[in-house]
Amino acid sequence: MNIVIVGLSAGGLSCLKTLLKYSKDINITAITNEDRIYSRCLLTYLLGRELGEKDINIADINDFRQINLITGKNVTEIKREKKTIVLEDGKEISYDKLILAVGADPLRPTYTKEENNVFTLRYLREAVKIEKRLKNSVVVVGGGYVGIKSAYGFYKRKVYTTMVVTSPYPLSVTADEETGRVVEKELIKMKIDLKLKSDVIDISKKEGLAKVTLRDETEIHCDAVIVGKGVKPNIKLAKNAGLDCENGILVNEYLQTSDKDIFAIGDCAESFDIIRKERYINAIWPVAEEQGYFCALNILGRDVSYPGSISMNSLKMENFHLITAGLLKGDGIKTHTLWHKNKNQFRKIALKDDLLVGVAFLNNPEDAGVYVNLIKKGDTRISNPEEFLTTTPVSYYKI
Ligand SMILES: Cc1cc2nc3c(=O)[nH]c(=O)nc-3n(C[C@H](O)[C@H](O)[C@H](O)COP(=O)(O)OP(=O)(O)OC[C@H]3O[C@@H](n4cnc5c(N)ncnc54)[C@H](O)[C@@H]3O)c2cc1C
């Protein structure tokens, strides 16, 4: 059997390793347009100079001599009728099963121009350029996880940081206000100049620096600007090949696309979300990894259905540690928080009617795993939230 994997990051690598572990009898070609296999999650540590380029490697290209590994090349087309993929140099490679693990690209508002020192942060090549440009000051646009983690990296490096956030509090897309406000407090404590309810309207270049103009006409001059305004799944290859796509490439419970011989996993794939009970993209590393694993088993004929995903995130900055999972806001969702103010800790649950749909832990990560599993079960009902928050959650497992 000829297997072709396009993209070799969280999803593609996990799929490749699983295939290699469970079958010796397959020909695998893996193609990536990058030349290294590294953790994107660690890019902000590179910006903060806490880690070097080599520290973020998660696999060595030389580890995969038993497969046909192609690096630094784009796949430009899928020819479904011939069951081949086409590389940018015109070379065609045939497949029996094809896995698309092509991830997502950052959203780039029109002012995102590298010639004006404005960058996005998704790829190592971008982190290296940002790292080189930075001396004294930076502007981070966006108050999501990538923006906040970048700001923390700059704080570690003692680079003066301004954060421009459209919404009234950080993490507003995923977190409830109370959780967002604790993050806000922490950023202020780190002396980050946080500009909430603010927007960038233009960025130009003046005397070698980026000149950022905000909606209220404030001007900020800085070495570089990092734009963290979200991502868009890479669906072009799939769409051009006639595969069903919406926001991402649509997949069934076996992670198959609308063509049974083509699979999609990770940030490019729209698969089942356990809480939303519909297709959604939870664009996080562990979801891409577990989908890579399930996809490989299905290709090897094990017929295992992927149970679905939930979102999960962890934010660690000095002594501040926030873990969130599932949904914390949305229609009909109500949160309940147990605070230990003297320890600056809380434990929070989010319920939709009485169904557990989300959790957040501030500075007490110990129980997070148990709660996450209760959310993933998809049927944990809590009639007395106050009691639940003070008892051991293990008792909620149905035996
Ligand atoms: C700065 C940053 C911090 C993050 N921190 C966290 C975190 O703390 N926790 C967490 O869970 N998640 C985090 N994430 C998100 C996480 O990195 C992604 O969810 C994860 O990388 C998705 O993996 P993937 O394999 O689906 O896609 P990607 O990692 O996007 O990899 C896709 C690969 O395919 C390649 N490719 C695309 N198109 C083609 C083509 N046509 N031909 C050949 N190759 C192609 C791409 O270049 C890339 O190498 C972070 C992301 C960023 C950017």
GROMACS .gro file of C-alpha atoms and ligand atoms in nm:
model
  452
    1MET     CA    1   0.000   0.000   0.000
    2ASN     CA    2   0.129   0.348  -0.090
    3ILE     CA    3   0.056   0.610   0.171
    4VAL     CA    4   0.124   0.980   0.121
    5ILE     CA    5   0.118   1.226   0.411
    6VAL     CA    6   0.116   1.599   0.333
    7GLY     CA    7   0.233   1.813   0.626
    8LEU     CA    8   0.465   1.691   0.899
    9SER     CA    9   0.381   1.866   1.223
   10ALA     CA   10   0.156   1.759   1.513
   11GLY     CA   11  -0.095   1.566   1.300
   12GLY     CA   12   0.128   1.434   1.021
   13LEU     CA   13   0.407   1.325   1.254
   14SER     CA   14   0.174   1.141   1.490
   15CYS     CA   15   0.014   0.964   1.193
   16LEU     CA   16   0.354   0.871   1.050
   17LYS     CA   17   0.485   0.736   1.380
   18THR     CA   18   0.172   0.528   1.436
   19LEU     CA   19   0.189   0.382   1.086
   20LEU     CA   20   0.555   0.292   1.136
   21LYS     CA   21   0.484   0.139   1.475
   22TYR     CA   22   0.201  -0.090   1.364
   23SER     CA   23   0.296  -0.187   1.009
   24LYS     CA   24   0.618  -0.273   0.836
   25ASP     CA   25   0.446  -0.352   0.510
   26ILE     CA   26   0.369  -0.010   0.364
   27ASN     CA   27   0.542   0.247   0.146
   28ILE     CA   28   0.518   0.589   0.300
   29THR     CA   29   0.596   0.924   0.143
   30ALA     CA   30   0.580   1.224   0.377
   31ILE     CA   31   0.601   1.574   0.233
   32THR     CA   32   0.650   1.902   0.414
   33ASN     CA   33   0.716   2.246   0.274
   34GLU     CA   34   0.930   2.327   0.580
   35ASP     CA   35   1.277   2.188   0.641
   36ARG     CA   36   1.247   2.109   1.010
   37ILE     CA   37   1.005   1.924   1.236
   38TYR     CA   38   0.948   2.135   1.546
   39SER     CA   39   0.690   2.238   1.802
   40ARG     CA   40   0.495   2.551   1.712
   41CYS     CA   41   0.383   2.571   2.074
   42LEU     CA   42   0.742   2.649   2.170
   43LEU     CA   43   0.796   2.933   1.921
   44THR     CA   44   0.715   3.196   2.183
   45TYR     CA   45   0.988   3.053   2.409
   46LEU     CA   46   1.228   3.108   2.122
   47LEU     CA   47   1.115   3.472   2.105
   48GLY     CA   48   1.182   3.499   2.477
   49ARG     CA   49   1.527   3.344   2.427
   50GLU     CA   50   1.439   3.077   2.682
   51LEU     CA   51   1.494   2.813   2.413
   52GLY     CA   52   1.715   2.803   2.107
   53GLU     CA   53   1.622   2.683   1.757
   54LYS     CA   54   1.746   2.329   1.819
   55ASP     CA   55   1.557   2.298   2.149
   56ILE     CA   56   1.221   2.311   1.975
   57ASN     CA   57   1.291   2.020   1.737
   58ILE     CA   58   1.057   1.727   1.798
   59ALA     CA   59   1.201   1.493   1.539
   60ASP     CA   60   1.509   1.469   1.325
   61ILE     CA   61   1.472   1.440   0.949
   62ASN     CA   62   1.738   1.163   0.966
   63ASP     CA   63   1.510   0.954   1.191
   64PHE     CA   64   1.298   0.865   0.888
   65ARG     CA   65   1.535   0.694   0.647
   66GLN     CA   66   1.288   0.407   0.605
   67ILE     CA   67   1.038   0.633   0.428
   68ASN     CA   68   1.047   0.866   0.131
   69LEU     CA   69   1.073   1.202   0.308
   70ILE     CA   70   1.046   1.516   0.096
   71THR     CA   71   1.119   1.846   0.268
   72GLY     CA   72   1.102   2.207   0.150
   73LYS     CA   73   0.846   2.132  -0.122
   74ASN     CA   74   0.482   2.223  -0.163
   75VAL     CA   75   0.216   1.985  -0.281
   76THR     CA   76   0.027   2.191  -0.536
   77GLU     CA   77  -0.247   1.957  -0.660
   78ILE     CA   78  -0.434   1.637  -0.590
   79LYS     CA   79  -0.537   1.441  -0.901
   80ARG     CA   80  -0.808   1.219  -0.758
   81GLU     CA   81  -0.890   1.041  -1.085
   82LYS     CA   82  -0.525   0.924  -1.116
   83LYS     CA   83  -0.474   0.899  -0.736
   84THR     CA   84  -0.162   1.112  -0.746
   85ILE     CA   85  -0.040   1.430  -0.583
   86VAL     CA   86   0.169   1.687  -0.768
   87LEU     CA   87   0.473   1.861  -0.617
   88GLU     CA   88   0.570   2.220  -0.698
   89ASP     CA   89   0.842   2.090  -0.932
   90GLY     CA   90   0.579   1.896  -1.131
   91LYS     CA   91   0.673   1.553  -0.997
   92GLU     CA   92   0.374   1.322  -0.942
   93ILE     CA   93   0.352   1.066  -0.662
   94SER     CA   94   0.080   0.804  -0.649
   95TYR     CA   95  -0.114   0.705  -0.341
   96ASP     CA   96  -0.360   0.443  -0.226
   97LYS     CA   97  -0.437   0.648   0.085
   98LEU     CA   98  -0.363   1.021   0.120
   99ILE     CA   99  -0.351   1.213   0.448
  100LEU     CA  100  -0.388   1.591   0.449
  101ALA     CA  101  -0.224   1.732   0.763
  102VAL     CA  102  -0.166   2.076   0.617
  103GLY     CA  103  -0.266   2.281   0.923
  104ALA     CA  104  -0.369   2.644   0.915
  105ASP     CA  105  -0.219   2.976   0.815
  106PRO     CA  106  -0.237   3.291   1.026
  107LEU     CA  107  -0.491   3.556   0.933
  108ARG     CA  108  -0.307   3.851   0.785
  109PRO     CA  109  -0.492   4.184   0.801
  110THR     CA  110  -0.393   4.414   0.513
  111TYR     CA  111  -0.137   4.600   0.728
  112THR     CA  112   0.064   4.277   0.773
  113LYS     CA  113   0.367   4.359   0.558
  114GLU     CA  114   0.711   4.228   0.650
  115GLU     CA  115   0.876   4.524   0.474
  116ASN     CA  116   0.716   4.740   0.748
  117ASN     CA  117   0.842   4.503   1.022
  118VAL     CA  118   0.499   4.344   1.068
  119PHE     CA  119   0.496   3.965   1.116
  120THR     CA  120   0.269   3.678   1.198
  121LEU     CA  121   0.389   3.393   1.418
  122ARG     CA  122   0.312   3.044   1.290
  123TYR     CA  123   0.635   2.918   1.139
  124LEU     CA  124   0.992   2.892   1.264
  125ARG     CA  125   1.110   3.113   0.976
  126GLU     CA  126   0.884   3.392   1.109
  127ALA     CA  127   1.006   3.352   1.468
  128VAL     CA  128   1.367   3.374   1.349
  129LYS     CA  129   1.297   3.698   1.162
  130ILE     CA  130   1.114   3.852   1.460
  131GLU     CA  131   1.389   3.743   1.696
  132LYS     CA  132   1.649   3.918   1.482
  133ARG     CA  133   1.453   4.243   1.452
  134LEU     CA  134   1.378   4.294   1.818
  135LYS     CA  135   1.582   4.529   2.031
  136ASN     CA  136   1.373   4.746   2.261
  137SER     CA  137   1.005   4.747   2.180
  138VAL     CA  138   0.728   4.548   2.017
  139VAL     CA  139   0.354   4.572   1.955
  140VAL     CA  140   0.141   4.258   1.976
  141VAL     CA  141  -0.194   4.277   1.799
  142GLY     CA  142  -0.452   4.033   1.936
  143GLY     CA  143  -0.538   3.910   2.284
  144GLY     CA  144  -0.564   3.536   2.221
  145TYR     CA  145  -0.327   3.264   2.341
  146VAL     CA  146  -0.062   3.327   2.073
  147GLY     CA  147  -0.060   3.703   2.148
  148ILE     CA  148  -0.041   3.653   2.524
  149LYS     CA  149   0.231   3.387   2.503
  150SER     CA  150   0.431   3.611   2.270
  151ALA     CA  151   0.393   3.903   2.512
  152TYR     CA  152   0.520   3.682   2.793
  153GLY     CA  153   0.823   3.587   2.579
  154PHE     CA  154   0.900   3.955   2.524
  155TYR     CA  155   0.860   4.023   2.896
  156LYS     CA  156   1.119   3.752   2.966
  157ARG     CA  157   1.351   3.923   2.723
  158LYS     CA  158   1.285   4.266   2.872
  159VAL     CA  159   1.147   4.407   2.548
  160TYR     CA  160   0.889   4.682   2.609
  161THR     CA  161   0.556   4.541   2.492
  162THR     CA  162   0.228   4.704   2.395
  163MET     CA  163  -0.071   4.476   2.337
  164VAL     CA  164  -0.358   4.598   2.121
  165VAL     CA  165  -0.677   4.404   2.188
  166THR     CA  166  -1.008   4.476   2.016
  167SER     CA  167  -1.227   4.330   2.290
  168PRO     CA  168  -1.277   4.454   2.649
  169TYR     CA  169  -1.059   4.179   2.799
  170PRO     CA  170  -0.794   3.928   2.683
  171LEU     CA  171  -0.895   3.575   2.574
  172SER     CA  172  -1.244   3.705   2.500
  173VAL     CA  173  -1.304   3.458   2.215
  174THR     CA  174  -1.269   3.154   2.439
  175ALA     CA  175  -1.295   3.264   2.801
  176ASP     CA  176  -1.561   3.421   3.022
  177GLU     CA  177  -1.498   3.772   3.153
  178GLU     CA  178  -1.386   3.666   3.501
  179THR     CA  179  -1.113   3.444   3.352
  180GLY     CA  180  -1.013   3.711   3.100
  181ARG     CA  181  -0.981   3.968   3.379
  182VAL     CA  182  -0.733   3.756   3.578
  183VAL     CA  183  -0.519   3.733   3.264
  184GLU     CA  184  -0.551   4.110   3.219
  185LYS     CA  185  -0.431   4.166   3.576
  186GLU     CA  186  -0.132   3.941   3.518
  187LEU     CA  187  -0.032   4.116   3.195
  188ILE     CA  188  -0.049   4.453   3.372
  189LYS     CA  189   0.164   4.310   3.653
  190MET     CA  190   0.426   4.226   3.389
  191LYS     CA  191   0.420   4.594   3.286
  192ILE     CA  192   0.270   4.518   2.948
  193ASP     CA  193   0.097   4.825   2.809
  194LEU     CA  194  -0.244   4.674   2.749
  195LYS     CA  195  -0.469   4.871   2.517
  196LEU     CA  196  -0.815   4.714   2.539
  197LYS     CA  197  -1.109   4.804   2.310
  198SER     CA  198  -0.851   4.931   2.067
  199ASP     CA  199  -0.772   4.864   1.701
  200VAL     CA  200  -0.485   4.906   1.460
  201ILE     CA  201  -0.590   5.107   1.157
  202ASP     CA  202  -0.254   5.140   0.982
  203ILE     CA  203   0.110   5.038   1.004
  204SER     CA  204   0.383   5.208   0.804
  205LYS     CA  205   0.759   5.238   0.839
  206LYS     CA  206   0.942   5.541   0.972
  207GLU     CA  207   1.317   5.568   1.022
  208GLY     CA  208   1.357   5.191   1.025
  209LEU     CA  209   1.083   5.137   1.286
  210ALA     CA  210   0.723   5.027   1.248
  211LYS     CA  211   0.479   5.311   1.301
  212VAL     CA  212   0.150   5.176   1.436
  213THR     CA  213  -0.157   5.398   1.424
  214LEU     CA  214  -0.450   5.308   1.648
  215ARG     CA  215  -0.816   5.401   1.599
  216ASP     CA  216  -0.790   5.678   1.861
  217GLU     CA  217  -0.497   5.818   1.656
  218THR     CA  218  -0.233   5.709   1.908
  219GLU     CA  219   0.097   5.641   1.730
  220ILE     CA  220   0.343   5.379   1.854
  221HIS     CA  221   0.695   5.337   1.714
  222CYS     CA  222   0.851   4.995   1.768
  223ASP     CA  223   1.105   4.745   1.631
  224ALA     CA  224   0.841   4.496   1.519
  225VAL     CA  225   0.470   4.415   1.525
  226ILE     CA  226   0.336   4.062   1.581
  227VAL     CA  227  -0.014   3.999   1.452
  228GLY     CA  228  -0.206   3.724   1.633
  229LYS     CA  229  -0.558   3.758   1.498
  230GLY     CA  230  -0.639   3.389   1.454
  231VAL     CA  231  -0.589   3.132   1.182
  232LYS     CA  232  -0.759   3.002   0.870
  233PRO     CA  233  -0.744   2.631   0.786
  234ASN     CA  234  -0.549   2.535   0.473
  235ILE     CA  235  -0.828   2.397   0.257
  236LYS     CA  236  -0.717   2.512  -0.090
  237LEU     CA  237  -0.567   2.178  -0.199
  238ALA     CA  238  -0.875   1.989  -0.083
  239LYS     CA  239  -1.122   2.238  -0.228
  240ASN     CA  240  -0.951   2.241  -0.567
  241ALA     CA  241  -0.972   1.862  -0.568
  242GLY     CA  242  -1.348   1.883  -0.514
  243LEU     CA  243  -1.350   1.757  -0.154
  244ASP     CA  244  -1.631   1.882   0.070
  245CYS     CA  245  -1.512   2.181   0.273
  246GLU     CA  246  -1.671   2.446   0.488
  247ASN     CA  247  -1.447   2.633   0.730
  248GLY     CA  248  -1.216   2.330   0.720
  249ILE     CA  249  -1.200   2.003   0.527
  250LEU     CA  250  -1.504   1.803   0.634
  251VAL     CA  251  -1.432   1.458   0.779
  252ASN     CA  252  -1.642   1.174   0.920
  253GLU     CA  253  -1.585   0.980   1.242
  254TYR     CA  254  -1.303   0.785   1.069
  255LEU     CA  255  -1.141   1.115   0.968
  256GLN     CA  256  -1.215   1.039   0.603
  257THR     CA  257  -1.301   1.326   0.372
  258SER     CA  258  -1.577   1.303   0.111
  259ASP     CA  259  -1.328   1.080  -0.080
  260LYS     CA  260  -1.287   0.759   0.123
  261ASP     CA  261  -0.918   0.729   0.029
  262ILE     CA  262  -0.829   1.079   0.148
  263PHE     CA  263  -0.811   1.165   0.518
  264ALA     CA  264  -0.772   1.503   0.687
  265ILE     CA  265  -0.644   1.568   1.038
  266GLY     CA  266  -0.546   1.853   1.269
  267ASP     CA  267  -0.601   2.224   1.219
  268CYS     CA  268  -0.721   2.180   0.859
  269ALA     CA  269  -0.995   1.929   0.944
  270GLU     CA  270  -1.346   1.995   1.065
  271SER     CA  271  -1.437   1.697   1.280
  272PHE     CA  272  -1.681   1.624   1.560
  273ASP     CA  273  -1.676   1.852   1.866
  274ILE     CA  274  -1.803   1.671   2.176
  275ILE     CA  275  -1.961   1.977   2.340
  276ARG     CA  276  -2.098   2.155   2.035
  277LYS     CA  277  -2.226   1.821   1.901
  278GLU     CA  278  -2.139   1.928   1.549
  279ARG     CA  279  -1.833   1.967   1.331
  280TYR     CA  280  -1.583   2.223   1.453
  281ILE     CA  281  -1.206   2.284   1.451
  282ASN     CA  282  -1.036   2.276   1.789
  283ALA     CA  283  -0.702   2.402   1.659
  284ILE     CA  284  -0.470   2.272   1.927
  285TRP     CA  285  -0.167   2.043   1.927
  286PRO     CA  286  -0.309   1.744   2.123
  287VAL     CA  287  -0.617   1.724   1.900
  288ALA     CA  288  -0.400   1.711   1.586
  289GLU     CA  289  -0.187   1.441   1.750
  290GLU     CA  290  -0.478   1.221   1.854
  291GLN     CA  291  -0.639   1.257   1.511
  292GLY     CA  292  -0.308   1.150   1.352
  293TYR     CA  293  -0.315   0.839   1.570
  294PHE     CA  294  -0.678   0.748   1.493
  295CYS     CA  295  -0.628   0.818   1.123
  296ALA     CA  296  -0.327   0.584   1.105
  297LEU     CA  297  -0.519   0.304   1.276
  298ASN     CA  298  -0.808   0.344   1.032
  299ILE     CA  299  -0.572   0.334   0.735
  300LEU     CA  300  -0.435   0.009   0.873
  301GLY     CA  301  -0.790  -0.129   0.874
  302ARG     CA  302  -0.866  -0.114   1.247
  303ASP     CA  303  -1.196   0.080   1.201
  304VAL     CA  304  -1.174   0.293   1.512
  305SER     CA  305  -1.408   0.586   1.527
  306TYR     CA  306  -1.267   0.914   1.657
  307PRO     CA  307  -1.470   1.019   1.964
  308GLY     CA  308  -1.434   1.391   1.893
  309SER     CA  309  -1.247   1.677   2.051
  310ILE     CA  310  -1.282   1.962   2.295
  311SER     CA  311  -1.067   2.272   2.321
  312MET     CA  312  -0.800   2.287   2.594
  313ASN     CA  313  -0.534   2.539   2.676
  314SER     CA  314  -0.275   2.613   2.935
  315LEU     CA  315  -0.110   2.947   3.007
  316LYS     CA  316   0.194   2.951   3.233
  317MET     CA  317   0.362   3.282   3.310
  318GLU     CA  318   0.594   3.286   3.613
  319ASN     CA  319   0.373   3.184   3.908
  320PHE     CA  320   0.052   3.227   3.711
  321HIS     CA  321  -0.101   2.910   3.569
  322LEU     CA  322  -0.435   2.904   3.392
  323ILE     CA  323  -0.590   2.592   3.242
  324THR     CA  324  -0.911   2.610   3.042
  325ALA     CA  325  -1.105   2.336   2.867
  326GLY     CA  326  -1.432   2.311   2.676
  327LEU     CA  327  -1.662   2.612   2.653
  328LEU     CA  328  -1.671   2.891   2.910
  329LYS     CA  329  -1.912   3.122   2.729
  330GLY     CA  330  -2.192   3.106   2.476
  331ASP     CA  331  -2.569   3.078   2.453
  332GLY     CA  332  -2.720   2.940   2.774
  333ILE     CA  333  -2.382   2.876   2.939
  334LYS     CA  334  -2.351   2.973   3.305
  335THR     CA  335  -2.030   2.963   3.506
  336HIS     CA  336  -1.981   2.887   3.877
  337THR     CA  337  -1.652   2.972   4.047
  338LEU     CA  338  -1.499   2.865   4.375
  339TRP     CA  339  -1.236   3.125   4.469
  340HIS     CA  340  -0.955   3.096   4.719
  341LYS     CA  341  -0.867   3.464   4.704
  342ASN     CA  342  -0.589   3.444   4.962
  343LYS     CA  343  -0.406   3.195   4.738
  344ASN     CA  344  -0.513   3.363   4.412
  345GLN     CA  345  -0.670   3.035   4.303
  346PHE     CA  346  -1.002   2.941   4.153
  347ARG     CA  347  -1.180   2.641   4.017
  348LYS     CA  348  -1.457   2.715   3.770
  349ILE     CA  349  -1.715   2.505   3.592
  350ALA     CA  350  -1.940   2.604   3.303
  351LEU     CA  351  -2.281   2.441   3.265
  352LYS     CA  352  -2.533   2.446   2.985
  353ASP     CA  353  -2.856   2.364   3.164
  354ASP     CA  354  -2.699   2.108   3.396
  355LEU     CA  355  -2.448   1.961   3.149
  356LEU     CA  356  -2.077   2.018   3.222
  357VAL     CA  357  -1.935   2.195   2.915
  358GLY     CA  358  -1.626   2.378   3.043
  359VAL     CA  359  -1.375   2.425   3.323
  360ALA     CA  360  -1.105   2.671   3.420
  361PHE     CA  361  -0.840   2.640   3.688
  362LEU     CA  362  -0.637   2.930   3.816
  363ASN     CA  363  -0.316   2.832   3.993
  364ASN     CA  364  -0.441   2.484   4.088
  365PRO     CA  365  -0.386   2.255   3.790
  366GLU     CA  366  -0.388   1.933   3.993
  367ASP     CA  367  -0.748   1.824   3.925
  368ALA     CA  368  -0.769   1.947   3.568
  369GLY     CA  369  -0.727   1.603   3.407
  370VAL     CA  370  -1.025   1.454   3.591
  371TYR     CA  371  -1.251   1.745   3.500
  372VAL     CA  372  -1.140   1.736   3.136
  373ASN     CA  373  -1.231   1.368   3.120
  374LEU     CA  374  -1.573   1.446   3.269
  375ILE     CA  375  -1.631   1.703   2.993
  376LYS     CA  376  -1.510   1.459   2.727
  377LYS     CA  377  -1.766   1.201   2.844
  378GLY     CA  378  -2.022   1.448   2.710
  379ASP     CA  379  -2.295   1.350   2.958
  380THR     CA  380  -2.179   1.473   3.299
  381ARG     CA  381  -2.480   1.640   3.459
  382ILE     CA  382  -2.442   1.851   3.771
  383SER     CA  383  -2.750   1.947   3.968
  384ASN     CA  384  -2.568   2.121   4.252
  385PRO     CA  385  -2.269   2.321   4.117
  386GLU     CA  386  -2.160   2.454   4.457
  387GLU     CA  387  -2.144   2.103   4.601
  388PHE     CA  388  -1.965   1.973   4.290
  389LEU     CA  389  -1.698   2.239   4.319
  390THR     CA  390  -1.615   2.141   4.675
  391THR     CA  391  -1.622   1.761   4.641
  392THR     CA  392  -1.386   1.529   4.459
  393PRO     CA  393  -1.499   1.512   4.096
  394VAL     CA  394  -1.399   1.146   4.068
  395SER     CA  395  -1.729   1.054   4.234
  396TYR     CA  396  -1.908   1.181   3.921
  397TYR     CA  397  -1.773   0.897   3.710
  398LYS     CA  398  -2.059   0.660   3.643
  399ILE     CA  399  -1.960   0.304   3.727
  400LIG     C1  400   0.288   3.043   1.849
  400LIG     C2  401   0.194   2.928   1.867
  400LIG     C3  402   0.176   2.875   1.995
  400LIG     C4  403   0.090   2.767   2.012
  400LIG     N1  404   0.075   2.716   2.138
  400LIG     C5  405  -0.004   2.609   2.155
  400LIG     C6  406  -0.016   2.549   2.283
  400LIG     O1  407   0.044   2.594   2.380
  400LIG     N2  408  -0.095   2.439   2.296
  400LIG     C7  409  -0.162   2.386   2.189
  400LIG     O2  410  -0.229   2.286   2.206
  400LIG     N3  411  -0.154   2.440   2.066
  400LIG     C8  412  -0.077   2.550   2.046
  400LIG     N4  413  -0.065   2.605   1.922
  400LIG     C9  414  -0.145   2.545   1.810
  400LIG    C10  415  -0.074   2.422   1.753
  400LIG     O3  416   0.057   2.455   1.719
  400LIG    C11  417  -0.150   2.369   1.632
  400LIG     O4  418  -0.280   2.334   1.671
  400LIG    C12  419  -0.081   2.249   1.569
  400LIG     O5  420   0.046   2.283   1.523
  400LIG    C13  421  -0.163   2.191   1.454
  400LIG     O6  422  -0.091   2.088   1.397
  400LIG     P1  423  -0.120   2.041   1.246
  400LIG     O7  424  -0.032   1.924   1.224
  400LIG     O8  425  -0.265   2.026   1.224
  400LIG     O9  426  -0.076   2.163   1.153
  400LIG     P2  427   0.051   2.256   1.148
  400LIG    O10  428   0.126   2.252   1.274
  400LIG    O11  429   0.003   2.386   1.096
  400LIG    O12  430   0.142   2.186   1.036
  400LIG    C14  431   0.105   2.177   0.901
  400LIG    C15  432   0.230   2.158   0.820
  400LIG    O13  433   0.196   2.134   0.683
  400LIG    C16  434   0.276   2.216   0.600
  400LIG     N5  435   0.203   2.238   0.475
  400LIG    C17  436   0.092   2.311   0.456
  400LIG     N6  437   0.053   2.306   0.327
  400LIG    C18  438   0.142   2.227   0.262
  400LIG    C19  439   0.156   2.185   0.127
  400LIG     N7  440   0.067   2.221   0.033
  400LIG     N8  441   0.260   2.105   0.095
  400LIG    C20  442   0.351   2.066   0.191
  400LIG     N9  443   0.342   2.103   0.320
  400LIG    C21  444   0.237   2.182   0.356
  400LIG    C22  445   0.295   2.343   0.683
  400LIG    O14  446   0.402   2.423   0.641
  400LIG    C23  447   0.320   2.282   0.819
  400LIG    O15  448   0.455   2.243   0.833
  400LIG    C24  449   0.019   2.712   1.900
  400LIG    C25  450   0.037   2.768   1.773
  400LIG    C26  451   0.124   2.874   1.757
  400LIG    C27  452   0.143   2.930   1.619
   0.00000   0.00000   0.00000
